[in-house]
Coordinates of C-alpha atoms in Angstrom, one line a residue:
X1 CA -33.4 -118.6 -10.8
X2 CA -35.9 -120.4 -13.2
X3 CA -39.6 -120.0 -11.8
X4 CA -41.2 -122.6 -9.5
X5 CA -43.5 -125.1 -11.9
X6 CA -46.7 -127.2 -10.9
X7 CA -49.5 -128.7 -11.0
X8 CA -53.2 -127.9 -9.9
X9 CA -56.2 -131.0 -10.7
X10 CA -59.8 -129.0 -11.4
X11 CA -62.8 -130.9 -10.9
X12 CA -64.4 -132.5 -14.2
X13 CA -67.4 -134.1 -14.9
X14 CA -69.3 -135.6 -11.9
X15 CA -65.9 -137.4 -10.5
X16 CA -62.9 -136.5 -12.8
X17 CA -59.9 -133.8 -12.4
X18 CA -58.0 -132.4 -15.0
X19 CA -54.7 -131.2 -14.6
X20 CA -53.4 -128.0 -15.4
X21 CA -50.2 -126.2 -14.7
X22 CA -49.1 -123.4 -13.0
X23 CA -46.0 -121.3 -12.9
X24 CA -45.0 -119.3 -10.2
X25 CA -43.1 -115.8 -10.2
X26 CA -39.9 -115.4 -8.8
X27 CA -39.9 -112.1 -7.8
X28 CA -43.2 -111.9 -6.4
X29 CA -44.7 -114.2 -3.3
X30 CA -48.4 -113.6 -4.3
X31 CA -48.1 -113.7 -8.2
X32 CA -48.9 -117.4 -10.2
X33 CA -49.5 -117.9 -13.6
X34 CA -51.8 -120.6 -14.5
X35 CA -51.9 -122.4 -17.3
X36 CA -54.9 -123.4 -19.3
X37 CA -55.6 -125.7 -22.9
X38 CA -58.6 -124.5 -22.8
X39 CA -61.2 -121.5 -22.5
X40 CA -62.0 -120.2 -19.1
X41 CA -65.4 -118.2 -17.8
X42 CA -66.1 -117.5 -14.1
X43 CA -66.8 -120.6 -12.7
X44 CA -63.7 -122.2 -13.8
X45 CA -61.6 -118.8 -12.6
X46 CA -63.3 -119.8 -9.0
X47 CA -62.1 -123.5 -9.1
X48 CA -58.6 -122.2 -10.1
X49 CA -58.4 -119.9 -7.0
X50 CA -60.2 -122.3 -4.6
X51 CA -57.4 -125.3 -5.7
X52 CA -54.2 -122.6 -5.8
X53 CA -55.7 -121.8 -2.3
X54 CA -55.0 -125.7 -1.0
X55 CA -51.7 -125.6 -2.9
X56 CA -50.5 -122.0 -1.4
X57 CA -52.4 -119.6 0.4
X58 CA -50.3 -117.1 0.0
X59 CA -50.7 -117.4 -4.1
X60 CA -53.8 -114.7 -4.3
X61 CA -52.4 -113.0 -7.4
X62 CA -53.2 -115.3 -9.8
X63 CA -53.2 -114.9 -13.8
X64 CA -54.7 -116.9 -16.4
X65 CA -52.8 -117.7 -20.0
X66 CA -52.5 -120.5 -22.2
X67 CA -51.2 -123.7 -22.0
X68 CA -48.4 -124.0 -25.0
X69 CA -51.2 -127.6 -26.4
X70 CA -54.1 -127.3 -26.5
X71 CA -53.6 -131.4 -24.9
X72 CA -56.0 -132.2 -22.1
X73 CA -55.0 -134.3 -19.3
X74 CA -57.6 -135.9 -17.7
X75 CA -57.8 -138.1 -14.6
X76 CA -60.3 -140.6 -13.9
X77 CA -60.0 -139.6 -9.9
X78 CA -60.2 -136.6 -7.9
X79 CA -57.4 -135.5 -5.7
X80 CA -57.8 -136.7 -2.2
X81 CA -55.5 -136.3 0.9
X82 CA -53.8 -139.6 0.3
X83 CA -53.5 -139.1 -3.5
X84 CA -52.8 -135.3 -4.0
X85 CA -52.1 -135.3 -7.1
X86 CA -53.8 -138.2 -9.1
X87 CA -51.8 -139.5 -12.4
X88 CA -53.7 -138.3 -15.4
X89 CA -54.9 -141.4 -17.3
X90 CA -55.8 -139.9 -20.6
X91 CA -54.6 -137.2 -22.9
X92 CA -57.1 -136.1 -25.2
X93 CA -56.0 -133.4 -28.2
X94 CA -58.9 -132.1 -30.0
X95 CA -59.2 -132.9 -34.0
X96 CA -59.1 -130.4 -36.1
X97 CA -62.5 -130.4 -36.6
X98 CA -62.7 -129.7 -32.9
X99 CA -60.4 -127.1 -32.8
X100 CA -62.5 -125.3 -36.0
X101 CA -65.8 -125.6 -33.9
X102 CA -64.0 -124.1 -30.7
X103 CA -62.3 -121.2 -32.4
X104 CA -65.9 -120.4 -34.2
X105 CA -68.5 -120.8 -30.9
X106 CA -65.4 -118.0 -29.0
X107 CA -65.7 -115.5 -31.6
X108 CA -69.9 -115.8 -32.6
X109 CA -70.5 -116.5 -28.7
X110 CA -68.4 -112.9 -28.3
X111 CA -70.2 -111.1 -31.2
X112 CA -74.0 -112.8 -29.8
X113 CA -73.1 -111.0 -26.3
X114 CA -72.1 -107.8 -27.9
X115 CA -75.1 -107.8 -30.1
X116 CA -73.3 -107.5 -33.5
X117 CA -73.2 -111.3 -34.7
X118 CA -74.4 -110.7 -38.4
X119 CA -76.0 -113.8 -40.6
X120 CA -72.7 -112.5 -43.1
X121 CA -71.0 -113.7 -39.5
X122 CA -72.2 -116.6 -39.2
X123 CA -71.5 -118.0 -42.6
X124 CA -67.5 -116.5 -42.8
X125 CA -67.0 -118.7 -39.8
X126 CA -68.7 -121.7 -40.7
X127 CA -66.6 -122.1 -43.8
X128 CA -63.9 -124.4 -42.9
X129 CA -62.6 -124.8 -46.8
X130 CA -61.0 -121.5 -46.1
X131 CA -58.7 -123.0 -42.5
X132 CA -55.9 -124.8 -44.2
X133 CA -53.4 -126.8 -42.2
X134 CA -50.4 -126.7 -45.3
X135 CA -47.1 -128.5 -44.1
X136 CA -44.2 -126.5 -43.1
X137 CA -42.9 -125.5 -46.6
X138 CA -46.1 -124.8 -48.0
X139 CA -46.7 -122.5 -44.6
X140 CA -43.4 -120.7 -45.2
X141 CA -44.1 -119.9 -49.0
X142 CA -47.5 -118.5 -47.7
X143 CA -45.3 -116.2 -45.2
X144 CA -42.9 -115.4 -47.9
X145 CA -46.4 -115.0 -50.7
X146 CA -47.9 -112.2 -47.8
X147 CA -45.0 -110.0 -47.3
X148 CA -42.4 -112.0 -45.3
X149 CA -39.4 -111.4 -47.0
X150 CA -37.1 -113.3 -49.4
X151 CA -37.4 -116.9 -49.6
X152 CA -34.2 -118.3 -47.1
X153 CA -35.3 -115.4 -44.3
X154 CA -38.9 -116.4 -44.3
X155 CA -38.3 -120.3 -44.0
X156 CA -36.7 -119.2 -41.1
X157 CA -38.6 -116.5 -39.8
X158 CA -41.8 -118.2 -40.5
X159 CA -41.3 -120.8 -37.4
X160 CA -42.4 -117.6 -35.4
X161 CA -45.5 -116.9 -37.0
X162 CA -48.7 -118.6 -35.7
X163 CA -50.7 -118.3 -38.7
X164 CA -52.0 -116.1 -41.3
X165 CA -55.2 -114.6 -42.8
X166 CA -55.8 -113.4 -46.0
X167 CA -56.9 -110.1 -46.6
X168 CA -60.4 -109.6 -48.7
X169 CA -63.8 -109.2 -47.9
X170 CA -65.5 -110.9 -45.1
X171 CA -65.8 -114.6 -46.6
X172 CA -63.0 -114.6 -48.9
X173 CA -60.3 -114.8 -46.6
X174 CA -58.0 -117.4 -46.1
X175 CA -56.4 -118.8 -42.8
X176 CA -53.2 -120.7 -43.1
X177 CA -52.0 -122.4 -39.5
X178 CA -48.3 -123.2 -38.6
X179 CA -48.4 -127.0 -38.4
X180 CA -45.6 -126.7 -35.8
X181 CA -46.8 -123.1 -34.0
X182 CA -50.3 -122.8 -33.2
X183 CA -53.1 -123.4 -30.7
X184 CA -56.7 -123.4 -30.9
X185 CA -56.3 -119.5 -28.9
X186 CA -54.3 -118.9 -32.4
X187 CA -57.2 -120.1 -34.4
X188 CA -59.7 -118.1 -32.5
X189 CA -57.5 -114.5 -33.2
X190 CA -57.5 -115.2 -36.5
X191 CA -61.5 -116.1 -36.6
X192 CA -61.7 -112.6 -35.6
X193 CA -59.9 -111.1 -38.2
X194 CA -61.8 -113.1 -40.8
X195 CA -65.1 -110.5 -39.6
X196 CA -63.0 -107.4 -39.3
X197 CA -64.7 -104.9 -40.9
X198 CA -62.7 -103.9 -44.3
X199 CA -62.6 -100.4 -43.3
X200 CA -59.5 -101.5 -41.3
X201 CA -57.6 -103.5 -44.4
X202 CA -58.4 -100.8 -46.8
X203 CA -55.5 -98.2 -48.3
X204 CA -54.8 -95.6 -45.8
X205 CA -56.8 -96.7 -42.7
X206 CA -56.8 -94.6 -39.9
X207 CA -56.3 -97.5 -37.3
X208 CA -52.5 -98.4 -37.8
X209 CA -51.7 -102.6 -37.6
X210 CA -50.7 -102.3 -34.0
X211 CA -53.5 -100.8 -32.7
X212 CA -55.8 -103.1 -34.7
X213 CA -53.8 -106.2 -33.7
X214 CA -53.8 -105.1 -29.9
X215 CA -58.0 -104.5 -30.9
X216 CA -58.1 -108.4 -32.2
X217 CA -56.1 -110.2 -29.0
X218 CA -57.6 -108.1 -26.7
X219 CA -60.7 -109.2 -27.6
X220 CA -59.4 -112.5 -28.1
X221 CA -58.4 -113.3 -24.3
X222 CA -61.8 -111.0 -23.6
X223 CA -63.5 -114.1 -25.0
X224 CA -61.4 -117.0 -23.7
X225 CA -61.0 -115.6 -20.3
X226 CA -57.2 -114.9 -20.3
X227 CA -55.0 -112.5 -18.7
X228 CA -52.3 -112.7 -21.5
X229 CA -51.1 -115.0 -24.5
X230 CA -48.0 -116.6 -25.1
X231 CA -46.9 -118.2 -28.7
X232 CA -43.8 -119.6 -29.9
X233 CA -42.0 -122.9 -30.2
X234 CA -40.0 -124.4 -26.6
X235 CA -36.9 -121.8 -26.6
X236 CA -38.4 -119.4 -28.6
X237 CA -41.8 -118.6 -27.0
X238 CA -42.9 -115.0 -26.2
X239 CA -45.6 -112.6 -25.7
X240 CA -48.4 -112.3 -28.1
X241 CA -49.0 -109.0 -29.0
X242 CA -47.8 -108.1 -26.1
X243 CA -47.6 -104.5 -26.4
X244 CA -50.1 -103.7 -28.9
X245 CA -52.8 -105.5 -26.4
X246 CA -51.6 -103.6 -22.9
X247 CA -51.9 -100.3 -25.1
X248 CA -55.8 -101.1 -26.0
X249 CA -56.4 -102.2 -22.3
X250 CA -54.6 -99.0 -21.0
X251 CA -56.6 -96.9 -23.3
X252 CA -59.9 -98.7 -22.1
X253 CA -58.4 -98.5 -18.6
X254 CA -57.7 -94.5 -18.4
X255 CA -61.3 -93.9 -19.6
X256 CA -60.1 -92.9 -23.4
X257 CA -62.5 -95.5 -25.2
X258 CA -64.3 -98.1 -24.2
X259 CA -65.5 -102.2 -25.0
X260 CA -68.2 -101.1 -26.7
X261 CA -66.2 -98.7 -29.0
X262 CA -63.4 -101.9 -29.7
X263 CA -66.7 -104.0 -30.6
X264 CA -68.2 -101.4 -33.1
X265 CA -65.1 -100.2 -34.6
X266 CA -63.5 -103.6 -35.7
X267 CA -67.2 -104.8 -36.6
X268 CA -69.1 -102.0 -38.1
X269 CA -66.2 -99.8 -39.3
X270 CA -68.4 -97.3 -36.7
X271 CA -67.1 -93.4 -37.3
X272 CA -67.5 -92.2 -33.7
X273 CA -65.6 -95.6 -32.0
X274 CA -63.0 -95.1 -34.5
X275 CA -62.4 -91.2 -33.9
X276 CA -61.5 -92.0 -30.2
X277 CA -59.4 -95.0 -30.5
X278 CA -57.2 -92.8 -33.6
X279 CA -57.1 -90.4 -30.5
X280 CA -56.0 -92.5 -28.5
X281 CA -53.6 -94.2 -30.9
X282 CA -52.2 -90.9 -32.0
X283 CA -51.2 -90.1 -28.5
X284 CA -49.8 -93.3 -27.8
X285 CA -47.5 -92.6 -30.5
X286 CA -46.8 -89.0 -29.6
X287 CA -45.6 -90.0 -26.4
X288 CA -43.6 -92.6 -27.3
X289 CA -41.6 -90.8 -29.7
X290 CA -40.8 -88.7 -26.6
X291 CA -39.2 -92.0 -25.2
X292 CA -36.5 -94.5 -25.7
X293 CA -36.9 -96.3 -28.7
X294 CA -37.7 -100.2 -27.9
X295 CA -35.0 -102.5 -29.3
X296 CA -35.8 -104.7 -32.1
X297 CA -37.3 -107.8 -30.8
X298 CA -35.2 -110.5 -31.8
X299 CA -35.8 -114.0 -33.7
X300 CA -35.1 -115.7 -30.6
X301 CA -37.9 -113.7 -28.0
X302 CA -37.2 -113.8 -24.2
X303 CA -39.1 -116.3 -21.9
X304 CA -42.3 -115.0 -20.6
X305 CA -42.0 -113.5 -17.3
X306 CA -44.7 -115.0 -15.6
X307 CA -44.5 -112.1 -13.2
X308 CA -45.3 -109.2 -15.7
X309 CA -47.1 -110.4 -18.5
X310 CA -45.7 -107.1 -21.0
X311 CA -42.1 -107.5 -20.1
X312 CA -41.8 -109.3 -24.0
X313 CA -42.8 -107.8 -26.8
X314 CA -44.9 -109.6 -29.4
X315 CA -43.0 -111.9 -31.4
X316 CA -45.2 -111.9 -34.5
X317 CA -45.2 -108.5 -35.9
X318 CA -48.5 -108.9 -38.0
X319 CA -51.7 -109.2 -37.5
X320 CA -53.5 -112.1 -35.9
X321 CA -57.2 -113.1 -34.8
X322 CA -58.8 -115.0 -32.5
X323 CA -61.8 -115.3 -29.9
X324 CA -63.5 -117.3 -27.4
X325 CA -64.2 -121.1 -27.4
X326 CA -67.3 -121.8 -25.6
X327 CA -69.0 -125.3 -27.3
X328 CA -66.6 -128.2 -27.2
X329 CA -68.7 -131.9 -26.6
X330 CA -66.9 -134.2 -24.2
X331 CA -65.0 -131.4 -23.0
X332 CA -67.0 -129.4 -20.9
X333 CA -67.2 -129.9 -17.1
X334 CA -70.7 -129.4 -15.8
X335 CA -71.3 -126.2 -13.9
X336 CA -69.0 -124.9 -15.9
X337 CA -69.8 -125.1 -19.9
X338 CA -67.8 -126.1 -22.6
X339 CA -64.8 -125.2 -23.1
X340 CA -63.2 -124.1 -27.1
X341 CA -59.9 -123.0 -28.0
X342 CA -58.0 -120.1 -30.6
X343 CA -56.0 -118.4 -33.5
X344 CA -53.5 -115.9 -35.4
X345 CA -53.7 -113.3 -39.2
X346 CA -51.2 -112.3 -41.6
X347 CA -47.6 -111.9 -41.4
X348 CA -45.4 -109.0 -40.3
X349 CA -42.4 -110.9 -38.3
X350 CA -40.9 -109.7 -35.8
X351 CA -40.6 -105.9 -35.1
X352 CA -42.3 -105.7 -38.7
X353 CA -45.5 -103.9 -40.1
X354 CA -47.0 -106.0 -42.9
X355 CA -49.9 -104.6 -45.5
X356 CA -50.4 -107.7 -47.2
X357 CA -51.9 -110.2 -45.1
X358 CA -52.1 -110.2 -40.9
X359 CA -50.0 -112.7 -39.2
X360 CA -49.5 -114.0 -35.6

């Protein structure tokens, strides 16, 4: 039975709502998933739970992904009780100007908090030159250039694939978005990887590309406020980094390493952060050989269940980078901040490891 779709309408501004959608499970009473285009801190968690309240009370498990646009619906009215549910009067789609500012305020907002924003940083991310936006050949000879295969497979298998950064030292790499698959959450995971320390691309690292990829979009929905991320074109959508992600957040979970240790090991190429999460890695690994093998993920990824955000694998088998995306003008509601938006790096495809570049 397909899940139960919606809509909930926020307050913004002093006297407008914007609309957002929400998906309910099927198999659990209490679980929703809501939908957001755009980056959510505390006080917009509270609005969500305060509306899903008035829609169903008994909808108190409530999750926070991304929308599949990064489109804003906005109406000029809030909902009232003779006008629920207020017909949005404007769709507004950030430029791609917008969407570069976004993706860089999550990722030097994240690195400010944690203390490790660097003036070498700073100047990586403000380098737009280096975001392309290449039409869909050009993207799929960029998958094909950084490992994805022979040409025909990688035309096709490169709908899958977000994006793709470069690897090199931090300011030399490149970030190539899908024009068809991407959202400013993409943009934000792969603004991440762009300041991953190079200790983590070099020959022989100790961190393996899953772990590092579950280090880059865990820290990517850290900063944007999400519970999980889904990619993909309509039919084809999954998980991202699915996975590699619950892996890092189980590890941080059962006590094994901690934020702090993600933060310094992926910035500073830190020895002692990096001994524990290799730990931790290496026993992830151990176990799982113990274990059914997990089938190939196919081309064509099952539909997110809303219900359990890890039921899908990733479908980009790469690596990938993002963060949070706090300063957007025009966009942010007051009381709450601005809102920003995120990203991908390199390609593996799916069920793939990839060396050469990180994809999403």
């Amino acid at each position: 039975m397909p899940a139960q779709r919606g809509h909930l309408y926020l307050p913004y501004g002093n006297d407008q709502s914007v609309r957002v959608e929400y998906v309910h499970s099927n198999t659990d009473s209490s679980k929703t998933t809501v939908l957001m285009p755009f980056t959510v801190n505390d006080a917009w968690k509270r609005e969500i739970r305060a509306a899903m309240q008035v829609k169903d009370a008994n909808r108190t498990n409530i999750r926070i992904s991304n929308a599949a646009s990064d489109k804003i619906h906005l109406s000029s009215r809030r909902p009232t009780a003779s006008t629920p549910s207020p017909e949005p009067d404007l769709a507004m789609s950030p430029t791609p100007q917008q969407n570069n500012q976004r993706a860089r305020n999550v990722v030097s907002n994240y690195l400010q908090q944690s203390g490790m924003y660097t003036g070498e940083h700073q100047s990586a991310l403000a380098d737009d030159s280096r975001v392309h936006r290449p039409d869909y050949p050009d993207f799929a000879s960029q998958v094909v250039a950084h490992g994805g295969g022979a040409p025909a497979q990688a035309f096709e298998r490169a709908q899958d694939v977000e994006a793709i950064t470069t690897r090199g030292p931090i300011g030399g790499r490149d970030v190539y978005l899908n024009p068809n698959n991407h959202t400013m959450f993409t943009q934000a995971h792969e603004n991440f990887h762009r300041v991953e320390h190079p200790s983590l691309q070099a020959p022989g690292s100790r961190l393996t590309d899953s772990t590092v990829e579950g280090m880059t979009e865990y820290m990517t929905q850290s900063a944007t406020g999400l519970d999980f991320r889904t990619g993909g074109l309509p039919g084809r959508r999954g998980m991202v980094y699915g996975r590699d992600t619950e892996a890092v957040r189980n590890a941080v979970g059962s006590g094994q390493y901690s934020d702090r240790d993600i933060q310094r090991a992926y910035v500073r190429g830190s020895e002692s952060p990096t001994d524990r999460i290799e730990s931790a890695q290496n026993g992830q690994a151990a176990a799982g050989a113990r274990t059914t093998t997990t089938p190939r993920q196919s081309a064509n990824p099952a539909p997110p269940d809303y219900s359990n955000p890890y039921s899908s694998a990733a479908a980009y088998r790469g690596n990938s980078q993002g963060g949070p995306g706090y300063g957007a003008p025009g966009y942010g509601a007051p009381g709450h901040g601005s809102q920003g938006y995120g990203g991908g790096r390199g390609y593996g495809g799916p069920a793939q490891q990839n060396r050469g570049g990180r994809s999403q």
